[in-house]
JSON list of C-alpha atoms and ligand atoms in Angstrom, two decimals:
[
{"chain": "A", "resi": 1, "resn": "UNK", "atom": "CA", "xyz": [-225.06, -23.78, 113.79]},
{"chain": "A", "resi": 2, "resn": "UNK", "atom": "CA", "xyz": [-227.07, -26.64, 112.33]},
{"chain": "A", "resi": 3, "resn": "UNK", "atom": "CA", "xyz": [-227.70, -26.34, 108.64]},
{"chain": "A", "resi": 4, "resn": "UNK", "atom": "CA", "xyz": [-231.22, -27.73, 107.80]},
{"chain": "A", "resi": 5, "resn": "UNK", "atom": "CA", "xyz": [-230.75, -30.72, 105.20]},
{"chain": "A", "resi": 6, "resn": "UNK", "atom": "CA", "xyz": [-233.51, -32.54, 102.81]},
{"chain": "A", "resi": 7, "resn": "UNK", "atom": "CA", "xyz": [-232.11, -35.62, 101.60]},
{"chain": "A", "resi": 8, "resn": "UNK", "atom": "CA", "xyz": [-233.53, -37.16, 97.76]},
{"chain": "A", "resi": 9, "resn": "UNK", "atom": "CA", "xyz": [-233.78, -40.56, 97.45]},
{"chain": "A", "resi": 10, "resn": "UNK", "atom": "CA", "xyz": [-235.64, -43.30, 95.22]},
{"chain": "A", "resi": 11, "resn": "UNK", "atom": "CA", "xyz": [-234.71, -46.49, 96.99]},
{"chain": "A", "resi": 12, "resn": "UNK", "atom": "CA", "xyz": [-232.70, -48.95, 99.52]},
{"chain": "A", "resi": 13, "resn": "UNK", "atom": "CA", "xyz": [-231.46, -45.70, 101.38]},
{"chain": "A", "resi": 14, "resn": "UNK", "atom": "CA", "xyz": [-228.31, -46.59, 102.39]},
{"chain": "A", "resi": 15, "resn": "UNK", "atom": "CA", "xyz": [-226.51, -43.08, 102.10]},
{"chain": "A", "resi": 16, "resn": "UNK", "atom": "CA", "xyz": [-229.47, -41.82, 103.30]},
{"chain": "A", "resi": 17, "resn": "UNK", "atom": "CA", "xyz": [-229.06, -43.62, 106.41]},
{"chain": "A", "resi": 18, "resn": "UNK", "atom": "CA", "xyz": [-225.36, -43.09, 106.78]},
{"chain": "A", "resi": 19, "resn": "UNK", "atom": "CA", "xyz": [-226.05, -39.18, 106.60]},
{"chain": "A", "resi": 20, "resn": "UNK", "atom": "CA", "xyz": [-228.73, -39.88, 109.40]},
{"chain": "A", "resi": 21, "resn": "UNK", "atom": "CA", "xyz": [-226.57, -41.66, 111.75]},
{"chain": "A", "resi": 22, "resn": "UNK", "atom": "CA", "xyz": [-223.84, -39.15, 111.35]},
{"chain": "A", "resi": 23, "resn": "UNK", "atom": "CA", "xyz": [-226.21, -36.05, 112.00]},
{"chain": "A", "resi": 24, "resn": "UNK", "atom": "CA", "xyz": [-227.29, -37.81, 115.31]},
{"chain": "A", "resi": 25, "resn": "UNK", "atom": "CA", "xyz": [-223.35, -37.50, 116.63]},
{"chain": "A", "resi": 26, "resn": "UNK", "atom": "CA", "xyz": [-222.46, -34.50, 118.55]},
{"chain": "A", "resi": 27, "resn": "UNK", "atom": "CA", "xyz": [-221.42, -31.33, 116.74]},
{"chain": "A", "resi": 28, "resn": "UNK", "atom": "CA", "xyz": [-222.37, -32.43, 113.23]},
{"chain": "A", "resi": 29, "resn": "UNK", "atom": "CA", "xyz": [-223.37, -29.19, 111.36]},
{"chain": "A", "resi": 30, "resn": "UNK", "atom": "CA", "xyz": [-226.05, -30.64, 108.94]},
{"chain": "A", "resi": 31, "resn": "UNK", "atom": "CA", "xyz": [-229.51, -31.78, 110.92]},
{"chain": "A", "resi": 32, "resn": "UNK", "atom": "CA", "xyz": [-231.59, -34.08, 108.52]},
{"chain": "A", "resi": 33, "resn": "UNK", "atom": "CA", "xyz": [-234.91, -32.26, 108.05]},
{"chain": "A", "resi": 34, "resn": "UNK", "atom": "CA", "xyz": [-236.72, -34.03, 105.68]},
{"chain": "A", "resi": 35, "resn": "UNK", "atom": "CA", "xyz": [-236.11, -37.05, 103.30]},
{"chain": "A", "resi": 36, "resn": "UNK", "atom": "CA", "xyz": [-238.23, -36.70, 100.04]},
{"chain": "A", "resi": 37, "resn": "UNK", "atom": "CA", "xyz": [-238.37, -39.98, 97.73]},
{"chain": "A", "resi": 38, "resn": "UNK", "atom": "CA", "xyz": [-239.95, -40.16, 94.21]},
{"chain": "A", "resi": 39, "resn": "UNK", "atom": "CA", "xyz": [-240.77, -43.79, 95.05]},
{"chain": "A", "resi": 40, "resn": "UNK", "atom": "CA", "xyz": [-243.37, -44.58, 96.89]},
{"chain": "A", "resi": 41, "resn": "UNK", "atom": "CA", "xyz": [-242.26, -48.09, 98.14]},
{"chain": "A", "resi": 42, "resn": "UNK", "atom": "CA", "xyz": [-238.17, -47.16, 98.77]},
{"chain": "A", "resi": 43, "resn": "UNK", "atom": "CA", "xyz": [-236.85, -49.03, 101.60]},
{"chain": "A", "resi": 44, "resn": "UNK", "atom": "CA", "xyz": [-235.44, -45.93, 102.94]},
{"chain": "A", "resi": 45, "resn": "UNK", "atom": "CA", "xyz": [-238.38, -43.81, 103.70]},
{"chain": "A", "resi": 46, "resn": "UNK", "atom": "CA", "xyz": [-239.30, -46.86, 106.52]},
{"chain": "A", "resi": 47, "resn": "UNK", "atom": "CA", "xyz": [-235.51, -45.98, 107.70]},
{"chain": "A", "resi": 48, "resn": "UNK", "atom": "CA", "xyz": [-235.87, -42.27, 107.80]},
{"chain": "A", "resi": 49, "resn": "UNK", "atom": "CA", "xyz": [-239.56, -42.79, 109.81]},
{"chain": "A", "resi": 50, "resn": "UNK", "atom": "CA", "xyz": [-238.47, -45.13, 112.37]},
{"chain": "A", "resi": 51, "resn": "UNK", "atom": "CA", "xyz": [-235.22, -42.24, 112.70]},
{"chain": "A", "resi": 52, "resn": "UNK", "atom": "CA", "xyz": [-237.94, -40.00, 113.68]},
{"chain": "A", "resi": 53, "resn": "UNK", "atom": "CA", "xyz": [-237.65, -37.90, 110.31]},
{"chain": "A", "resi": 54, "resn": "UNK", "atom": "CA", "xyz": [-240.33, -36.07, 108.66]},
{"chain": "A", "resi": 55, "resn": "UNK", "atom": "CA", "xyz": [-240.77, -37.91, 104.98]},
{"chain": "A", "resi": 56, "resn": "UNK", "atom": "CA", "xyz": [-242.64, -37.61, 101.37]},
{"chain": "A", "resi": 57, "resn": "UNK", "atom": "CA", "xyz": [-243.64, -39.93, 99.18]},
{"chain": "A", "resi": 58, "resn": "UNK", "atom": "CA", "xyz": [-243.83, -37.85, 95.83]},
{"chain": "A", "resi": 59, "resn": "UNK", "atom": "CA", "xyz": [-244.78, -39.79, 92.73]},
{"chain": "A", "resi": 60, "resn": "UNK", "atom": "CA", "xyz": [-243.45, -38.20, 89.57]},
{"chain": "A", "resi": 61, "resn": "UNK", "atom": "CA", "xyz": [-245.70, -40.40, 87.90]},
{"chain": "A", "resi": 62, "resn": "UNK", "atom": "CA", "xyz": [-248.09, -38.25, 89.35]},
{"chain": "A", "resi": 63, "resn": "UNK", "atom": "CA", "xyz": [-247.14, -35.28, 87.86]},
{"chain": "A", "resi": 64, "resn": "UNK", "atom": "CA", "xyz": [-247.80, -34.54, 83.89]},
{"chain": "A", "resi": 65, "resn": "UNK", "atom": "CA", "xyz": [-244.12, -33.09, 83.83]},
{"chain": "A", "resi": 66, "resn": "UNK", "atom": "CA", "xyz": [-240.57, -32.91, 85.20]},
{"chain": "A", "resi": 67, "resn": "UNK", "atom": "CA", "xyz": [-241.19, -29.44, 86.49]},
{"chain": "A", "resi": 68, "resn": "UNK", "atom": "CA", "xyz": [-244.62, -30.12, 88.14]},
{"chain": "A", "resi": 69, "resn": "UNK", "atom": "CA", "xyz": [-243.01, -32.74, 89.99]},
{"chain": "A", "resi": 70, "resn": "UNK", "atom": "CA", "xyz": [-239.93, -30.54, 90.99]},
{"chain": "A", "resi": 71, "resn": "UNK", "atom": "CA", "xyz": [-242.53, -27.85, 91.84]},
{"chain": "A", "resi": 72, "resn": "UNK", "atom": "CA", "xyz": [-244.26, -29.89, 94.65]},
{"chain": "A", "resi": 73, "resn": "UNK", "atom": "CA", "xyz": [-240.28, -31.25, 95.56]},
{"chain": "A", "resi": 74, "resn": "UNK", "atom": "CA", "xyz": [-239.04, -27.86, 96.05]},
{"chain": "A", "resi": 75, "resn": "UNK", "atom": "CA", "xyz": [-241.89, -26.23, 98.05]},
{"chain": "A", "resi": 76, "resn": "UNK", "atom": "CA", "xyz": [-241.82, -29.54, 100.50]},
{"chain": "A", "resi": 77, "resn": "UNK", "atom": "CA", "xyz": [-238.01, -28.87, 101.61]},
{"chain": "A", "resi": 78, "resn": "UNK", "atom": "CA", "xyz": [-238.91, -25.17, 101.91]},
{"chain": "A", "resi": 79, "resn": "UNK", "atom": "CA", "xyz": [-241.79, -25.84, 103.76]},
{"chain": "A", "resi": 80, "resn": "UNK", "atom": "CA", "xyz": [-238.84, -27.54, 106.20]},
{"chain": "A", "resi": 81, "resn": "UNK", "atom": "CA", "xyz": [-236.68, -24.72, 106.08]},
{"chain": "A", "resi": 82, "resn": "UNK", "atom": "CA", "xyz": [-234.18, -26.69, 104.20]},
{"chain": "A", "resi": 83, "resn": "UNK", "atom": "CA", "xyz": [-230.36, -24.94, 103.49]},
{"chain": "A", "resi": 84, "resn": "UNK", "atom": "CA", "xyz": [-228.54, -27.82, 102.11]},
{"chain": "A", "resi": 85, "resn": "UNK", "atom": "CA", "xyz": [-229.88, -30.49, 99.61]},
{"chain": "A", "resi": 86, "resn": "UNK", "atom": "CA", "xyz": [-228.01, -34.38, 99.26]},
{"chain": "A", "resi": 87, "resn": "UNK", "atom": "CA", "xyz": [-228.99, -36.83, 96.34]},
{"chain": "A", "resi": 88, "resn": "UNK", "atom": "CA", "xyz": [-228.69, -40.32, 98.11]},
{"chain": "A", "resi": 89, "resn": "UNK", "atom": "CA", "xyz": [-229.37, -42.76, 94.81]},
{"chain": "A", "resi": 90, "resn": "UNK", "atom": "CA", "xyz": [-231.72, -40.37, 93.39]},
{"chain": "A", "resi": 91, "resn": "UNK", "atom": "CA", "xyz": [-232.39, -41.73, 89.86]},
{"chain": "A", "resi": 92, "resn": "UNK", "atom": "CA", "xyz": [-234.70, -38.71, 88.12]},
{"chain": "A", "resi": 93, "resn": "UNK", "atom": "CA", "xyz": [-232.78, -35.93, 85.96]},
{"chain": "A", "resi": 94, "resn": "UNK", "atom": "CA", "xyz": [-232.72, -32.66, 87.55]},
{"chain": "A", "resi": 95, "resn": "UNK", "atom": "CA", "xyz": [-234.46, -29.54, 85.90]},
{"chain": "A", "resi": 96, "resn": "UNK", "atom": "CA", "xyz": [-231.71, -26.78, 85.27]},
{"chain": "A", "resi": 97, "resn": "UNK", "atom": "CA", "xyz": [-234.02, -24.72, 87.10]},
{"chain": "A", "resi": 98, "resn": "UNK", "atom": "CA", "xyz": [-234.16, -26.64, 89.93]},
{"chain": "A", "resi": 99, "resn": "UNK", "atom": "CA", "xyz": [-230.47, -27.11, 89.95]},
{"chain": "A", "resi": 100, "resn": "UNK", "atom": "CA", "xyz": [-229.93, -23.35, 89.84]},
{"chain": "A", "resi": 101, "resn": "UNK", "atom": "CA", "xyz": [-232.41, -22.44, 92.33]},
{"chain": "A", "resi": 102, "resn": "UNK", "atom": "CA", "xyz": [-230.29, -24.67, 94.67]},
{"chain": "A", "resi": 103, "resn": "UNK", "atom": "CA", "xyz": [-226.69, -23.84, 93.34]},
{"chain": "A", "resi": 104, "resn": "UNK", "atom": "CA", "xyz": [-224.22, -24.80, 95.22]},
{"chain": "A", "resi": 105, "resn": "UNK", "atom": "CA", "xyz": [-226.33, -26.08, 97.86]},
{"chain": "A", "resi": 106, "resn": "UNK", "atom": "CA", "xyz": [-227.25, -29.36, 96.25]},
{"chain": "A", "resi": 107, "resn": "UNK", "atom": "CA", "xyz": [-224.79, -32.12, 96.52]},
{"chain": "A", "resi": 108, "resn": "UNK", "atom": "CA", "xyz": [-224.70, -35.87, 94.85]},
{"chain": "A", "resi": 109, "resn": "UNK", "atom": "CA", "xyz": [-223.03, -38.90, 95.62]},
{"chain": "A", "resi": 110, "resn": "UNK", "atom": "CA", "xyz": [-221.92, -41.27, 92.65]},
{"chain": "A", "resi": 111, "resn": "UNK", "atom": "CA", "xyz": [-220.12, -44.52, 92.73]},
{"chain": "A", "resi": 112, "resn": "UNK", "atom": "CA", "xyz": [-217.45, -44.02, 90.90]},
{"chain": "A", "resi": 113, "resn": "UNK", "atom": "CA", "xyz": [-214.18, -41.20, 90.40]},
{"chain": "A", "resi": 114, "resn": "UNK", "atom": "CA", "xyz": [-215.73, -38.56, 87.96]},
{"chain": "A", "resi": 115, "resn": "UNK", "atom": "CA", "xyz": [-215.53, -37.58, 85.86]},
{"chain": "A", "resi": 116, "resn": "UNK", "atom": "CA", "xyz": [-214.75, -41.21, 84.80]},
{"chain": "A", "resi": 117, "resn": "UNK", "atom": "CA", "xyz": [-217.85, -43.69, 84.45]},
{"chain": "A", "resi": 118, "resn": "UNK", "atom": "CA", "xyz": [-220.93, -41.10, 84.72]},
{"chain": "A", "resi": 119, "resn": "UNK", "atom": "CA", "xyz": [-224.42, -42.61, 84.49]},
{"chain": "A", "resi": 120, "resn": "UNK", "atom": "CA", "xyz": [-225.40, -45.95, 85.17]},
{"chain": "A", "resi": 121, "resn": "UNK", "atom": "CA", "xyz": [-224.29, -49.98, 85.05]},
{"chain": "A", "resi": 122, "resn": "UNK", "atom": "CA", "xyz": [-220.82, -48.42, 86.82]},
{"chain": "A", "resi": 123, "resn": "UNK", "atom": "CA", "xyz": [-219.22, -50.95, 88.44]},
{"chain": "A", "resi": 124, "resn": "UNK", "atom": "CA", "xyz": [-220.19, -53.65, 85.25]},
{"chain": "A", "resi": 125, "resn": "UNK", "atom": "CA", "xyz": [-218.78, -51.11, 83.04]},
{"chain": "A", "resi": 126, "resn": "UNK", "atom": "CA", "xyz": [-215.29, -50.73, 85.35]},
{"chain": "A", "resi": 127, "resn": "UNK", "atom": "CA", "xyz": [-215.23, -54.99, 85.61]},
{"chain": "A", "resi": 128, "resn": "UNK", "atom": "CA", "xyz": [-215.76, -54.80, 81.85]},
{"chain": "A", "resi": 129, "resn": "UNK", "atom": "CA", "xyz": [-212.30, -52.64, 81.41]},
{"chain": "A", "resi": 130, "resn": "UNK", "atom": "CA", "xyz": [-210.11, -53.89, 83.73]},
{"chain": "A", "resi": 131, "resn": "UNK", "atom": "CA", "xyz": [-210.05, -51.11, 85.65]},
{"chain": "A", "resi": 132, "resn": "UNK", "atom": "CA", "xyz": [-207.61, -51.47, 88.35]},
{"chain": "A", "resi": 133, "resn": "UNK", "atom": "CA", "xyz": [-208.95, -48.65, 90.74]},
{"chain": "A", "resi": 134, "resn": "UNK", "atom": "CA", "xyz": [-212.68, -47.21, 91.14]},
{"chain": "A", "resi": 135, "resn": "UNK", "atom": "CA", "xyz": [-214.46, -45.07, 93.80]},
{"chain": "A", "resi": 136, "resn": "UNK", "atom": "CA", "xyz": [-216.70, -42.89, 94.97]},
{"chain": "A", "resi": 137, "resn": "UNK", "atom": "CA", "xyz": [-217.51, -39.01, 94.35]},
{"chain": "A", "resi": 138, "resn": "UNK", "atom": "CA", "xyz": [-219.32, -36.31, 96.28]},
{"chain": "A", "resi": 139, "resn": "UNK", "atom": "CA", "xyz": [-219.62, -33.05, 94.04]},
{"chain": "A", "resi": 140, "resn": "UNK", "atom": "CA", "xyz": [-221.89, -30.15, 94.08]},
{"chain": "A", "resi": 141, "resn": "UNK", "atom": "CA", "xyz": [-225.04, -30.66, 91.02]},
{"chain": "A", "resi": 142, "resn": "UNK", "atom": "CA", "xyz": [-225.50, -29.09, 88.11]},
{"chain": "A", "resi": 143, "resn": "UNK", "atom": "CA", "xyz": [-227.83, -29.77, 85.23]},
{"chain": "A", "resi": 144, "resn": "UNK", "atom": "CA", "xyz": [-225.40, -31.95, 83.35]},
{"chain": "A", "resi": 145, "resn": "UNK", "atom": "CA", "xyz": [-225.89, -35.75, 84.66]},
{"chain": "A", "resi": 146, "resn": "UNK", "atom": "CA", "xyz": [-223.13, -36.71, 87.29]},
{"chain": "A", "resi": 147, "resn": "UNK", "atom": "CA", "xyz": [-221.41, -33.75, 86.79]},
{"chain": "A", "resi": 148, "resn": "UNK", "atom": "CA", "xyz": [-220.27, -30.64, 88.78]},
{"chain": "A", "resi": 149, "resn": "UNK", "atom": "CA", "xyz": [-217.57, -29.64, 91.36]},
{"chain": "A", "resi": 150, "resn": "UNK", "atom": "CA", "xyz": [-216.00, -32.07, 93.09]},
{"chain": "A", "resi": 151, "resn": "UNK", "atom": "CA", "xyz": [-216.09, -32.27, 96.98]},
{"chain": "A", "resi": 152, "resn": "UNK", "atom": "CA", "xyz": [-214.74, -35.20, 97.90]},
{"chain": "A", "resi": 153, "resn": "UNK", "atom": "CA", "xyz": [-213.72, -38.23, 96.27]},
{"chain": "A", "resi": 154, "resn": "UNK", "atom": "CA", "xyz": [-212.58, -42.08, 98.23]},
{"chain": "A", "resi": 155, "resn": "UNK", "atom": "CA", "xyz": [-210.16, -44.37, 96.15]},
{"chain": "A", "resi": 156, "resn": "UNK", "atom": "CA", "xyz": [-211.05, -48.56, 96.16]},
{"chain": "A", "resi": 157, "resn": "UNK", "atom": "CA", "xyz": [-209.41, -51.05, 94.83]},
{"chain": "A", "resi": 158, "resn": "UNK", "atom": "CA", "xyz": [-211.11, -52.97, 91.98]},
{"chain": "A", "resi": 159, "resn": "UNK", "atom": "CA", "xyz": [-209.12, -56.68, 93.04]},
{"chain": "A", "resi": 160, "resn": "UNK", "atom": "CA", "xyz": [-208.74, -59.42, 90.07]},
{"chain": "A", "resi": 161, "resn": "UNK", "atom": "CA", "xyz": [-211.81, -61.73, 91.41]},
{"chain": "A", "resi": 162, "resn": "UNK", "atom": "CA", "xyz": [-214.23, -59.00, 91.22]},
{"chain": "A", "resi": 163, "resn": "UNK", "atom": "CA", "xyz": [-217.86, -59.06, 90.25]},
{"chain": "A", "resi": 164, "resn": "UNK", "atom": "CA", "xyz": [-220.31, -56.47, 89.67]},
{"chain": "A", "resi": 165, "resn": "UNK", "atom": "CA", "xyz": [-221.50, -56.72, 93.43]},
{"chain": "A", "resi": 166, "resn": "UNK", "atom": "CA", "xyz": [-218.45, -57.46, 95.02]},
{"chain": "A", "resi": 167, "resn": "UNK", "atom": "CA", "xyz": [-217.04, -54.43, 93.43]},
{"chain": "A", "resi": 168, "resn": "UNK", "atom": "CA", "xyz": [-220.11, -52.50, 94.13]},
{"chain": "A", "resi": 169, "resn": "UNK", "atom": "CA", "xyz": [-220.29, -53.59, 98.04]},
{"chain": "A", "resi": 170, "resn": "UNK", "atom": "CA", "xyz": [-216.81, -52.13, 98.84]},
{"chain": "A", "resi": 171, "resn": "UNK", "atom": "CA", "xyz": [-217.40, -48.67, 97.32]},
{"chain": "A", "resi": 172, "resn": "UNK", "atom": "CA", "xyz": [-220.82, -48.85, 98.93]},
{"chain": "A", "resi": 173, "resn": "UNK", "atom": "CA", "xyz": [-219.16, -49.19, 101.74]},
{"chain": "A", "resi": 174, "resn": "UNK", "atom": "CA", "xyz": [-216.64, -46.09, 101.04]},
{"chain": "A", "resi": 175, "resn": "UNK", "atom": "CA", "xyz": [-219.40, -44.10, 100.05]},
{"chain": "A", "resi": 176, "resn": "UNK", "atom": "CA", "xyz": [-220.78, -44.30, 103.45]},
{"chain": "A", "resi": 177, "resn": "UNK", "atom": "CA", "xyz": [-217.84, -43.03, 104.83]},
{"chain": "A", "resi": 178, "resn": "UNK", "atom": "CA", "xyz": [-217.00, -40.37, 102.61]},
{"chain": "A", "resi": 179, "resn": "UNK", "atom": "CA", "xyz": [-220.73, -38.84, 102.05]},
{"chain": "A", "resi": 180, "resn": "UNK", "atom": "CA", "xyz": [-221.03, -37.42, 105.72]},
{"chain": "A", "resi": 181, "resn": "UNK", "atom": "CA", "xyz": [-217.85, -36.26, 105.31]},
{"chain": "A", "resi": 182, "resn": "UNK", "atom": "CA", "xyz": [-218.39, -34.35, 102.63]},
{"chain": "A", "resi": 183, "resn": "UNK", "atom": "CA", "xyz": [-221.77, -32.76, 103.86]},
{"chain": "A", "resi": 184, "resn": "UNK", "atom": "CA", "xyz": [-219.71, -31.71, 107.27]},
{"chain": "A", "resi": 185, "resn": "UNK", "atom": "CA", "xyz": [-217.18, -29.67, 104.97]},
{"chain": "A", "resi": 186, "resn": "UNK", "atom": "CA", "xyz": [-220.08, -28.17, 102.94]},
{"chain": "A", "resi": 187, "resn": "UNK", "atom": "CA", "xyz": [-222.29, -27.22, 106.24]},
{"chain": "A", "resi": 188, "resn": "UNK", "atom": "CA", "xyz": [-219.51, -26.66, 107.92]},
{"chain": "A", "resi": 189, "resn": "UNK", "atom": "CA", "xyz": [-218.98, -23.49, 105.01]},
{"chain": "A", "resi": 190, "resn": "UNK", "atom": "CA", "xyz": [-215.37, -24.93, 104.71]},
{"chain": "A", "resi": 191, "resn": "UNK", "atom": "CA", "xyz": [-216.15, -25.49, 100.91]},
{"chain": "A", "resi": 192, "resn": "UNK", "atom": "CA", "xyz": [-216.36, -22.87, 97.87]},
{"chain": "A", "resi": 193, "resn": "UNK", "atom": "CA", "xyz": [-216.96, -23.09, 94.39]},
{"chain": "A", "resi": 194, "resn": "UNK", "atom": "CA", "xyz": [-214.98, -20.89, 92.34]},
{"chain": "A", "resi": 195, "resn": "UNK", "atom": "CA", "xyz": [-214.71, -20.90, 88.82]},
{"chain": "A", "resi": 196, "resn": "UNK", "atom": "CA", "xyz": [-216.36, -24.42, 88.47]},
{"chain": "A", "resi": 197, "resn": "UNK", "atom": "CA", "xyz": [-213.67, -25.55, 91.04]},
{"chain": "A", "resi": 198, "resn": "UNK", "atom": "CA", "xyz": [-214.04, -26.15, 95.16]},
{"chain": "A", "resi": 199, "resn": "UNK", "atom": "CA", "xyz": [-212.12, -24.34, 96.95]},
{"chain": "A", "resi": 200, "resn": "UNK", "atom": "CA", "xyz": [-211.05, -25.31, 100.03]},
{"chain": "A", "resi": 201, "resn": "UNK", "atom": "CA", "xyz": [-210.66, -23.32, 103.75]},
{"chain": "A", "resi": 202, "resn": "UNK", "atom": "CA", "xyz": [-207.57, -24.62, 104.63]},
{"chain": "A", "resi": 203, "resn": "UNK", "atom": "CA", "xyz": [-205.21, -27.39, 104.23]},
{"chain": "A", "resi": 204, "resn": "UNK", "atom": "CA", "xyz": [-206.53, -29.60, 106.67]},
{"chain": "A", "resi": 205, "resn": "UNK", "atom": "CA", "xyz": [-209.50, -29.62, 104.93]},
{"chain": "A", "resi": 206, "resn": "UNK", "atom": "CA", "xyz": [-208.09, -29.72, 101.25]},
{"chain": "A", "resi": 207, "resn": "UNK", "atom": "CA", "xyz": [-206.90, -33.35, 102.39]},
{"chain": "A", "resi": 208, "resn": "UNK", "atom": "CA", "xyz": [-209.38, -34.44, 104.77]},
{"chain": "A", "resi": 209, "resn": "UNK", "atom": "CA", "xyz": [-211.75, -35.21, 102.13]},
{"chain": "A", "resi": 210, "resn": "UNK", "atom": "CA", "xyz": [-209.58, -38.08, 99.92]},
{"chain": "A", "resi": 211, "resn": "UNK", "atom": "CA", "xyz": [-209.04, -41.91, 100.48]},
{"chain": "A", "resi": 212, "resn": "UNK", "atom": "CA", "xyz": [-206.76, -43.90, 99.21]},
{"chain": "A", "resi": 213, "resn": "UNK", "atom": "CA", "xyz": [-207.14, -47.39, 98.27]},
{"chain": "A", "resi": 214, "resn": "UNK", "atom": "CA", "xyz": [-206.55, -50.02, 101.09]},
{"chain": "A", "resi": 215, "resn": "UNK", "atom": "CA", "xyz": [-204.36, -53.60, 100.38]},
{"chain": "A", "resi": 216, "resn": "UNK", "atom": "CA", "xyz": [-206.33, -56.30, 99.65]},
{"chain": "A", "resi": 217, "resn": "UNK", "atom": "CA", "xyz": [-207.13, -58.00, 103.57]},
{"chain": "A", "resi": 218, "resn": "UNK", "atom": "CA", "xyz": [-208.62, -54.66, 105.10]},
{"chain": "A", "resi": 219, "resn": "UNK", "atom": "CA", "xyz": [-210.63, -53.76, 101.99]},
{"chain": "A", "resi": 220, "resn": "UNK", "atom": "CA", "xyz": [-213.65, -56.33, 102.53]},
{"chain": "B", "resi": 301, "resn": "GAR", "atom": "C1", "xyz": [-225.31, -45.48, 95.55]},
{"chain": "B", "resi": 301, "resn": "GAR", "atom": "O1", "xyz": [-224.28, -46.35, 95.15]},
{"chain": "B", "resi": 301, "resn": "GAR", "atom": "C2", "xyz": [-225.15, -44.13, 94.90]},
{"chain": "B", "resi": 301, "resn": "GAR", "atom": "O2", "xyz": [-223.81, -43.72, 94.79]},
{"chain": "B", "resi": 301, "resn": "GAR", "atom": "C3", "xyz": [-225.77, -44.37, 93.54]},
{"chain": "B", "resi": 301, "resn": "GAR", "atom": "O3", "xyz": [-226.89, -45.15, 93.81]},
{"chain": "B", "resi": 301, "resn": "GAR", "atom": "C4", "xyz": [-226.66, -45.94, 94.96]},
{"chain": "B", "resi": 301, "resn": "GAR", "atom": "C5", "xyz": [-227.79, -45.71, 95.94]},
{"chain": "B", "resi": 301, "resn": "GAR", "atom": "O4", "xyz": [-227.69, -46.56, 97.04]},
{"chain": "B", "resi": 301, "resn": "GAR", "atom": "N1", "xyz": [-226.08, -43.13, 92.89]},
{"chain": "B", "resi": 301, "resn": "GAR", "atom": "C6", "xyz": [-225.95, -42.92, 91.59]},
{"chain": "B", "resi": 301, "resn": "GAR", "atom": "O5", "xyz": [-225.61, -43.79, 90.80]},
{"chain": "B", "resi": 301, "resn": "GAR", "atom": "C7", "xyz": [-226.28, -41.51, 91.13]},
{"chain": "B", "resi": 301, "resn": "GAR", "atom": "N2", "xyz": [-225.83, -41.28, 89.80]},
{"chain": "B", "resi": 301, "resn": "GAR", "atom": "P1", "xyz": [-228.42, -46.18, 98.39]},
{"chain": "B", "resi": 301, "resn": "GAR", "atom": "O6", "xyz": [-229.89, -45.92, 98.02]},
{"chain": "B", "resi": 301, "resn": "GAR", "atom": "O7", "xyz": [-228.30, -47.41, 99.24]},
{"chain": "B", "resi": 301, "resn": "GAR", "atom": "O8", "xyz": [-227.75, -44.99, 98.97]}
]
């Protein structure tokens, strides 16, 4: 069965699109139902069209507060019989309400290994340390920025010549990889949270989810 999705975005879409694209293949249990953007000129909301995808354009500039906005949100991926919610580079703090009216059925990608390097400026702040390996995270939301359960989480290796946008390419890339993934084990009902924790169905599925970092040749 094919769990209805909305996907959240504000901009370039490229999660967005990977999640698309990975929908279309056969036997993917998530079908992309609706992608809702807070910006009204992000890139991805041409993608999603042109993918044949019913979009909104909600403004929460629009709306005198955060839970007006989240109001209108909310009753647009019910009116689309959405199950499952993913942030794809959605920059606007969640109401707890909102979070807890989808618990556990709202899921986030960030670019780095959480619970290290929450918020923004990530990869200038993992450059700035010398941090020797970075990532990407797919965890269930709750109120708390970048925080929650973690689903999934891909290893990359932060290499000596890095910059900001090199560094921030290469998880891009891993992110892409790792966010369908992730929203095939959660559709798929092969993820649980229990006591703040995921649980997983099996062992095949405990380590499906986790990347390790490539050498430096096969990482570009
Ligand atoms: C991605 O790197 C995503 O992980 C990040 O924003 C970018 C959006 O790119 N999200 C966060 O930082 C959330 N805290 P995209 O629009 O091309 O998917």
């Amino acid at each position: 069965m094919s769990r209805k999705t909305g996907i959240l975005i504000s901009g370039r879409g490229s999660n967005m699109s990977a999640l698309i694209e990975a929908a279309k293949g056969p036997g993917y249990p998530a079908e992309i139902a609706v992608v809702i953007s807070n910006n009204l000129d992000a890139e991805g909301l041409k993608y999603a069209e042109e993918a044949g995808i019913a979009t909104a354009a909600i403004d929460h500039r629009a709306h005198d507060s955060r839970e007006a906005f989240e109001h209108v949100v909310d009753a647009e991926l019910r009116e689309h019989n959405v199950e499952l919610v993913c942030l794809a580079g959605f920059m606007r703090l969640l109401t707890a309400e909102f979070v807890d009216g989808w618990r556990d059925r709202i899921i986030n990608i960030h670019p780095s290994l959480l619970p290290a390097y929450p918020g923004v400026s990530i990869h200038e702040r993992v450059v700035n340390d010398g941090v020797r390996i970075s990532g990407c995270t797919v965890h269930f939301v709750r109120a708390e920025m970048d925080m929650g359960p973690i689903i999934a989480q891909a290893a990359v290796p932060v290499l000596p010549d890095d910059t900001a946008d090199t560094l921030a390419q290469r998880v891009l890339t891993s992110e892409h990889r790792l966010y369908p993934q992730a929203l095939r084990l959660v559709a798929d009902g092969r993820v649980r949270v229990v006591h703040e924790r995921v649980v997983f169905a099996d062992p095949e599925t405990e380590s499906a989810p986790l990347y390790v970092p490539a050498l430096r040749g096969n990482t570009r």
